[in-house]
């Protein structure tokens, strides 16, 4: 089972965006924490000043603490949010003035009050508490002062800072996400460009990739180039092999055939003559197959390296008619060229010749004597070469498969053939941007049309 392909680009984008999100959240939390600390510090400093000024106002008279609460001690705690302020003054454990139950943590020294946060009177308050021992007769007295302030203003400031931090964090995230998209696209662009340039190539273009690529991609490109070199080599080798093999098979076959024919003339016994005829036929089949294989290999090779030249289809067909007329005459067939002047196209003349020769060869092979085979060259508006005959026609039920490799029809009787002629014609048409059309004529006979493009 194949694993689902994973997109590098998606992975890169998600990683970068995920990183940006984590950073944005961290940024928000750090700013909030820092702002909270600063805001708390400034509230604490004012509470400390307030509690210190109260402490400074305390005097001991006859062993009793007297404290004239200075106005400034509370005025300095005014805030835009109208925070409430509470205080409590204790001599030893006795409340002298203020709110009972307010005392916070016990302070150790005079100048450093102890701070605590707690609920009081239905709100959260910050409490600063200072304890100081004052000299008195008959024994020193302990003075504890607590000043508390609600935290509305602080919460307001914190909220504003949090909103700003969230806005900045969000903006940072959006920017980073945009950059992540751009970065992943631009990082993977060279890879996509190589893929596109290789995909754009023709099927036979096995040149090495020469474009400059990022160092990370050079191993991939080198392996690709090495693969293409090997592929090119093995393709060329197999082309040469097929061509050579066909040649080597055909020559000795021709020799064997002529020996067999000479022997046939000398032999009288019927069964020997039959055996020799079968032998000659087998030789013909093999020889035809070798020839067609050779042509097919050549067509395949040239199709991949198509050399288009300015040619006239009528001239090419007329040449074929000239060459095949003696063959047609031997079969008592009439071979005709029908045209209305030159049809110029840009095409490979050898391939076109090969295709038309195969179509005409079929028309001659599958027609009874005394019939006409026509080659009609037209341009309507695409160039076409139509070969018609007045023979048995294509087998209707097989017409779609006849151009497959080695496919012969059930109408061939004992005609020699290898089933490659229509394959060759179709390959040639496709190499020129066209197709091969096969149909039967109403009045009988086959019609093969080679559609080409300019
Ligand atoms: N003009 C035609 N009339 C009737 N049948 C035809 C005609 N041309 C082709 N066919 C049918 O199509 C089949 C395939 O043709 P194709 O040319 O590919 O092979 P082939 O003629 O049998 O062998 P070869 O490769 O030697 O040409 C033939 O075997 C035959 O059945
Ligand atoms: Mg044929």
XYZ file of C-alpha atoms and ligand atoms in Angstrom:
486
model
C 0.000 0.000 0.000
C 1.421 3.359 -1.011
C 1.607 6.117 1.600
C -0.291 9.276 0.694
C 2.140 11.762 -0.872
C 2.917 14.595 1.487
C 3.341 18.115 0.214
C 6.704 19.639 1.086
C 5.286 23.076 0.561
C 2.417 22.437 2.952
C 4.743 21.020 5.530
C 7.092 23.975 5.280
C 4.237 26.492 5.399
C 2.606 24.778 8.381
C 5.899 24.601 10.276
C 6.640 28.266 9.658
C 3.087 29.366 10.498
C 3.099 27.150 13.605
C 6.393 28.725 14.673
C 4.979 32.193 14.086
C 1.877 31.350 16.152
C 3.985 30.083 19.060
C 6.150 33.225 18.904
C 3.077 35.486 18.774
C 1.552 33.778 21.838
C 4.886 33.947 23.690
C 5.200 37.632 22.783
C 1.696 38.289 24.135
C 2.324 36.418 27.361
C 5.728 38.012 28.024
C 4.380 41.538 27.412
C 1.406 40.867 29.695
C 3.569 39.443 32.449
C 6.030 42.284 32.196
C 3.268 44.895 32.159
C 1.657 43.251 35.171
C 4.941 43.416 37.061
C 5.566 47.063 36.187
C 1.999 48.099 37.034
C 2.185 46.192 40.326
C 5.513 47.786 41.151
C 4.173 51.295 40.641
C 1.095 50.584 42.795
C 3.359 49.097 45.469
C 5.626 52.151 45.430
C 2.693 54.494 46.053
C 1.299 52.204 48.783
C 4.759 52.173 50.357
C 4.947 55.975 50.264
C 1.488 56.191 51.777
C 2.189 53.732 54.560
C 5.558 55.373 55.280
C 4.031 58.831 55.542
C 1.448 57.453 58.026
C 4.245 55.848 60.002
C 6.140 59.148 60.068
C 3.076 60.910 61.455
C 2.852 58.592 64.518
C 3.978 59.859 67.925
C 3.918 58.141 71.367
C 2.494 60.096 74.288
C 2.164 58.488 77.771
C 2.692 55.035 76.338
C -0.160 55.613 73.900
C 0.285 56.053 70.127
C -1.274 59.149 68.617
C -1.560 59.495 64.853
C -2.829 62.516 63.038
C -3.641 61.016 59.610
C -1.995 63.316 57.027
C -4.262 64.189 54.069
C -1.449 63.555 51.563
C -1.071 59.948 52.704
C -4.352 59.065 50.983
C -4.426 61.792 48.337
C -1.439 60.200 46.642
C -3.538 57.039 46.155
C -6.121 58.795 43.966
C -6.518 57.018 40.598
C -8.517 57.735 37.451
C -10.574 54.584 38.204
C -11.514 55.908 41.647
C -9.994 52.961 43.449
C -11.136 52.546 47.029
C -8.545 52.903 49.813
C -8.640 51.180 53.240
C -6.318 51.483 56.199
C -5.831 49.988 59.672
C -3.616 51.201 62.524
C -2.805 48.835 65.377
C -0.983 49.435 68.617
C 0.307 45.989 69.528
C -2.809 43.899 68.789
C -5.371 46.665 69.355
C -7.023 48.475 66.473
C -6.556 52.203 66.960
C -8.243 53.385 63.795
C -9.441 52.113 60.405
C -10.863 48.780 59.249
C -10.552 45.668 61.355
C -9.261 42.581 59.611
C -7.254 44.439 56.970
C -3.757 43.585 58.190
C -1.654 41.841 55.632
C 1.641 39.996 55.904
C 3.858 40.936 58.817
C 6.567 43.401 57.834
C 10.097 42.883 59.039
C 11.684 46.325 58.919
C 10.517 49.821 58.809
C 11.370 50.904 55.296
C 10.333 47.739 53.494
C 6.631 47.097 53.864
C 5.247 43.649 53.197
C 2.825 43.428 50.281
C 0.025 40.983 49.734
C -2.986 40.653 47.473
C -6.278 39.495 48.939
C -10.026 39.926 48.947
C -11.431 42.598 51.176
C -14.807 44.289 51.280
C -15.953 42.459 48.195
C -12.994 43.437 46.019
C -9.455 42.405 45.395
C -7.001 44.700 47.182
C -3.272 45.199 47.400
C -2.180 45.611 51.010
C 1.063 47.217 52.234
C 1.829 46.574 55.921
C 4.595 48.093 58.044
C 5.329 47.245 61.663
C 7.597 49.407 63.786
C 8.534 49.340 67.433
C 8.436 52.813 69.012
C 10.307 53.657 72.251
C 7.923 54.415 75.153
C 7.567 54.219 78.931
C 7.294 51.817 80.671
C 7.948 49.572 77.659
C 8.260 50.076 73.851
C 5.062 49.806 71.812
C 4.568 48.111 68.490
C 2.820 50.083 65.737
C 1.373 48.239 62.702
C -0.048 50.194 59.778
C -1.752 48.617 56.756
C -2.891 50.574 53.704
C -4.883 48.821 50.996
C -6.096 49.870 47.576
C -8.445 48.135 45.167
C -6.932 47.171 41.804
C -9.433 48.612 39.305
C -7.041 51.128 37.776
C -4.309 48.505 37.577
C -6.700 46.055 35.915
C -7.710 48.784 33.441
C -4.090 49.519 32.562
C -3.383 45.823 32.213
C -6.390 45.357 29.949
C -5.246 48.193 27.669
C -1.744 46.740 27.498
C -3.118 43.232 26.899
C -5.306 44.472 24.036
C -2.358 46.295 22.485
C -0.136 43.253 22.938
C -2.808 41.045 21.356
C -3.136 43.440 18.402
C 0.629 43.541 17.921
C 0.865 39.764 18.376
C -1.919 39.246 15.808
C -0.300 41.642 13.340
C 3.039 39.916 13.817
C 1.393 36.556 13.228
C -0.331 37.692 10.028
C 2.905 39.177 8.731
C 4.847 36.045 9.629
C 2.172 33.819 8.051
C 2.363 35.859 4.820
C 6.133 35.562 4.874
C 5.839 31.818 5.540
C 3.669 31.399 2.431
C 6.066 33.449 0.364
C 9.139 31.680 1.744
C 7.778 28.207 1.138
C 6.713 29.135 -2.391
C 10.060 30.726 -3.227
C 12.102 27.946 -1.583
C 10.359 25.271 -3.609
C 10.282 27.289 -6.836
C 13.570 25.849 -8.224
C 12.222 22.339 -7.667
C 9.005 23.187 -9.496
C 10.946 24.849 -12.308
C 13.060 21.737 -12.871
C 9.961 19.539 -12.830
C 8.253 21.838 -15.340
C 11.252 22.042 -17.645
C 11.566 18.242 -17.654
C 7.803 17.808 -18.132
C 7.766 20.255 -21.074
C 10.292 18.163 -22.978
C 9.359 15.938 -25.846
C 9.261 12.205 -25.158
C 12.664 11.678 -26.747
C 14.442 14.670 -25.292
C 16.974 13.022 -23.029
C 19.456 15.915 -22.859
C 20.894 16.520 -19.388
C 19.331 19.271 -17.264
C 21.783 22.178 -17.388
C 19.978 24.935 -15.490
C 21.682 26.182 -12.334
C 20.007 24.749 -9.270
C 20.412 25.311 -5.528
C 23.137 23.104 -4.017
C 20.559 20.985 -2.168
C 19.009 20.003 -5.493
C 22.215 19.208 -7.359
C 22.358 15.543 -6.194
C 18.821 15.082 -7.524
C 19.656 16.734 -10.841
C 22.902 14.733 -11.176
C 21.029 11.472 -10.586
C 18.360 12.544 -13.083
C 21.023 13.365 -15.665
C 22.817 10.060 -15.056
C 19.513 8.231 -15.455
C 18.772 10.038 -18.724
C 22.230 9.250 -20.087
C 21.721 5.556 -19.287
C 18.226 5.624 -20.779
C 19.467 7.318 -23.941
C 22.200 4.736 -24.310
C 19.894 1.781 -23.842
C 17.326 3.276 -26.255
C 19.939 3.764 -28.937
C 21.260 0.269 -28.300
C 17.841 -1.294 -28.672
C 17.147 0.664 -31.898
C 20.418 -0.518 -33.350
C 19.772 -4.016 -32.116
C 16.349 -4.258 -33.771
C 17.645 -2.855 -37.057
C 20.641 -5.148 -37.073
C 18.619 -8.193 -36.039
C 16.106 -7.590 -38.842
C 18.877 -7.269 -41.406
C 20.613 -10.364 -40.195
C 17.410 -12.393 -40.290
C 16.291 -11.212 -43.709
C 19.450 -11.942 -45.672
C 19.762 -15.664 -44.808
C 15.976 -16.009 -45.189
C 16.200 -14.765 -48.772
C 18.895 -17.356 -49.458
C 16.848 -20.156 -47.929
C 13.813 -19.034 -49.927
C 15.595 -19.181 -53.250
C 16.972 -22.633 -52.399
C 13.482 -23.779 -51.475
C 12.058 -22.461 -54.747
C 14.717 -24.191 -56.803
C 14.051 -27.417 -54.929
C 10.301 -27.029 -55.460
C 10.842 -27.022 -59.208
C 12.799 -30.251 -58.972
C 10.514 -32.180 -56.690
C 7.568 -34.141 -58.086
C 6.068 -35.839 -55.082
C 2.956 -33.995 -53.959
C 3.608 -34.182 -50.223
C 7.157 -32.906 -50.705
C 5.900 -30.032 -52.827
C 3.330 -29.171 -50.129
C 5.996 -29.180 -47.447
C 8.196 -26.921 -49.543
C 5.308 -24.535 -50.191
C 4.619 -24.341 -46.440
C 8.285 -23.687 -45.930
C 8.329 -20.894 -48.483
C 5.279 -19.364 -46.864
C 6.871 -19.498 -43.417
C 9.946 -17.860 -44.881
C 7.798 -15.142 -46.425
C 6.038 -14.555 -43.114
C 9.338 -14.288 -41.253
C 10.862 -12.072 -43.872
C 7.830 -9.783 -43.916
C 7.827 -9.647 -40.118
C 11.514 -8.785 -40.059
C 10.975 -6.052 -42.655
C 7.981 -4.593 -40.849
C 9.795 -4.736 -37.496
C 12.680 -2.885 -39.043
C 10.325 -0.245 -40.446
C 8.479 0.019 -37.169
C 11.732 0.510 -35.265
C 12.770 3.165 -37.753
C 9.383 4.918 -37.464
C 9.559 4.841 -33.667
C 13.028 6.302 -33.719
C 12.269 9.041 -36.266
C 8.955 9.851 -34.582
C 10.845 10.713 -31.412
C 13.338 12.885 -33.278
C 10.870 14.247 -35.825
C 12.532 16.204 -38.640
C 9.887 18.281 -40.339
C 10.724 19.460 -43.852
C 8.697 21.361 -46.457
C 7.330 18.615 -48.675
C 4.551 18.132 -51.198
C 2.272 15.203 -50.346
C 1.236 14.825 -53.996
C 4.870 14.430 -55.080
C 5.473 11.791 -52.423
C 2.347 9.835 -53.370
C 3.126 10.077 -57.059
C 6.545 8.555 -56.349
C 4.896 5.688 -54.467
C 2.451 5.116 -57.346
C 5.391 4.940 -59.756
C 7.162 2.406 -57.587
C 4.174 0.202 -56.828
C 2.523 0.256 -60.250
C 4.562 -2.819 -61.396
C 3.351 -4.697 -58.280
C -0.257 -3.591 -58.956
C 0.068 -4.671 -62.578
C 1.182 -8.115 -61.490
C -1.962 -8.364 -59.417
C -4.145 -6.993 -62.208
C -5.005 -3.954 -60.192
C -5.213 -0.352 -61.237
C -3.317 2.090 -58.977
C -4.454 5.721 -59.348
C -3.456 9.016 -57.820
C -6.241 11.574 -57.382
C -5.159 15.135 -56.544
C -5.935 18.773 -57.156
C -2.493 20.276 -57.177
C 0.327 20.279 -54.637
C -0.408 19.922 -50.926
C 2.560 21.420 -49.086
C 3.144 20.332 -45.483
C 5.937 20.366 -42.958
C 6.567 16.693 -42.336
C 9.135 13.910 -42.286
C 9.112 12.569 -45.905
C 10.515 9.150 -44.981
C 7.798 8.578 -42.383
C 5.008 9.738 -44.694
C 6.319 7.511 -47.464
C 6.432 4.547 -45.121
C 2.871 5.100 -43.900
C 1.389 5.524 -47.380
C 3.330 2.529 -48.689
C 1.808 0.381 -45.944
C -1.727 1.604 -46.734
C -1.294 0.989 -50.455
C 0.318 -2.357 -49.740
C -2.798 -3.347 -47.763
C -5.142 -2.122 -50.508
C -3.282 -4.202 -53.070
C -3.033 -7.233 -50.778
C -6.665 -7.369 -49.754
C -8.250 -6.540 -53.175
C -9.352 -9.095 -55.746
C -7.986 -8.609 -59.313
C -9.385 -6.094 -61.802
C -10.203 -3.493 -59.214
C -8.987 0.048 -58.659
C -6.894 1.322 -55.744
C -7.004 5.092 -55.310
C -4.683 7.406 -53.442
C -6.513 10.681 -52.887
C -4.458 13.635 -51.623
C -6.500 16.549 -50.294
C -6.310 19.550 -48.037
C -9.664 20.195 -46.355
C -8.367 22.182 -44.446
C -5.960 19.703 -42.841
C -3.866 17.629 -45.237
C -5.133 14.067 -45.725
C -4.056 11.060 -47.762
C -6.884 8.602 -48.365
C -6.279 5.110 -49.748
C -9.376 3.278 -51.001
C -9.859 -0.085 -52.608
C -12.732 -2.229 -53.853
C -11.850 -5.358 -51.910
C -13.283 -7.205 -48.941
C -13.186 -4.228 -46.595
C -12.096 -4.168 -42.945
C -13.791 -6.710 -40.668
C -16.434 -4.527 -38.955
C -16.124 -6.086 -35.524
C -12.336 -5.624 -35.454
C -11.986 -2.212 -37.066
C -11.048 -0.483 -33.790
C -8.252 -2.917 -33.015
C -6.609 -3.286 -36.406
C -4.006 -0.612 -35.765
C -2.771 -2.354 -32.603
C 0.663 -3.939 -32.817
C 0.705 -7.368 -34.470
C -3.085 -7.325 -34.841
C -4.310 -8.998 -38.014
C -7.921 -9.216 -39.127
C -9.966 -12.392 -39.496
C -10.343 -11.593 -43.210
C -6.699 -12.235 -44.110
C -7.173 -15.842 -45.287
C -3.699 -16.908 -46.409
C -2.281 -13.459 -47.114
C 1.189 -13.020 -45.700
C 1.484 -10.260 -43.098
C 2.697 -9.365 -39.652
C 0.019 -6.992 -38.350
C 2.294 -3.952 -38.185
C 1.339 -1.944 -41.309
C -1.543 0.009 -39.746
C 0.432 0.472 -36.503
C 3.165 2.153 -38.517
C 0.645 4.360 -40.366
C -1.025 5.362 -37.129
C 2.290 6.175 -35.406
C 3.281 8.354 -38.357
C -0.057 10.216 -38.298
C 0.213 10.809 -34.550
C 3.816 11.976 -34.845
C 2.516 14.672 -37.192
C -0.280 15.741 -34.871
C -2.949 13.742 -36.697
C -4.567 10.308 -36.612
C -5.432 7.303 -38.755
C -9.073 6.767 -39.665
C -10.327 3.384 -40.885
C -13.761 2.871 -42.431
C -15.536 0.741 -44.981
C -16.982 2.275 -48.144
C -20.715 1.991 -48.787
C -20.251 0.301 -52.156
C -17.705 -2.135 -50.655
C -13.994 -1.796 -50.081
C -11.783 -0.340 -47.405
C -10.863 3.295 -46.852
C -7.888 4.358 -44.727
C -7.363 8.080 -44.135
C -4.075 9.465 -42.888
C -4.940 12.784 -41.219
C -1.974 15.111 -40.787
C -1.563 18.639 -39.537
C 0.325 21.525 -41.116
N -7.379 -2.628 -47.394
C -7.776 -3.532 -46.513
N -8.871 -4.285 -46.750
C -9.273 -5.212 -45.863
N -8.682 -5.458 -44.689
C -7.581 -4.750 -44.415
C -7.081 -3.755 -45.292
N -5.999 -3.200 -44.712
C -5.828 -3.832 -43.541
N -6.763 -4.735 -43.330
C -6.946 -5.602 -42.153
O -6.233 -4.999 -41.099
C -5.280 -5.897 -40.573
C -4.070 -5.120 -40.099
O -3.408 -4.518 -41.180
P -1.865 -4.302 -41.090
O -1.414 -3.631 -42.315
O -1.581 -3.682 -39.796
O -1.304 -5.783 -40.998
P -1.080 -6.839 -42.144
O -1.385 -6.232 -43.466
O -1.837 -8.045 -41.774
O 0.468 -7.131 -42.009
P 1.707 -6.216 -42.452
O 2.315 -5.746 -41.204
O 2.563 -7.132 -43.181
O 1.164 -5.095 -43.266
C -4.986 -6.823 -41.674
O -4.518 -8.055 -41.180
C -6.331 -6.966 -42.339
O -7.128 -7.868 -41.633
Mg -0.461 -4.443 -44.026
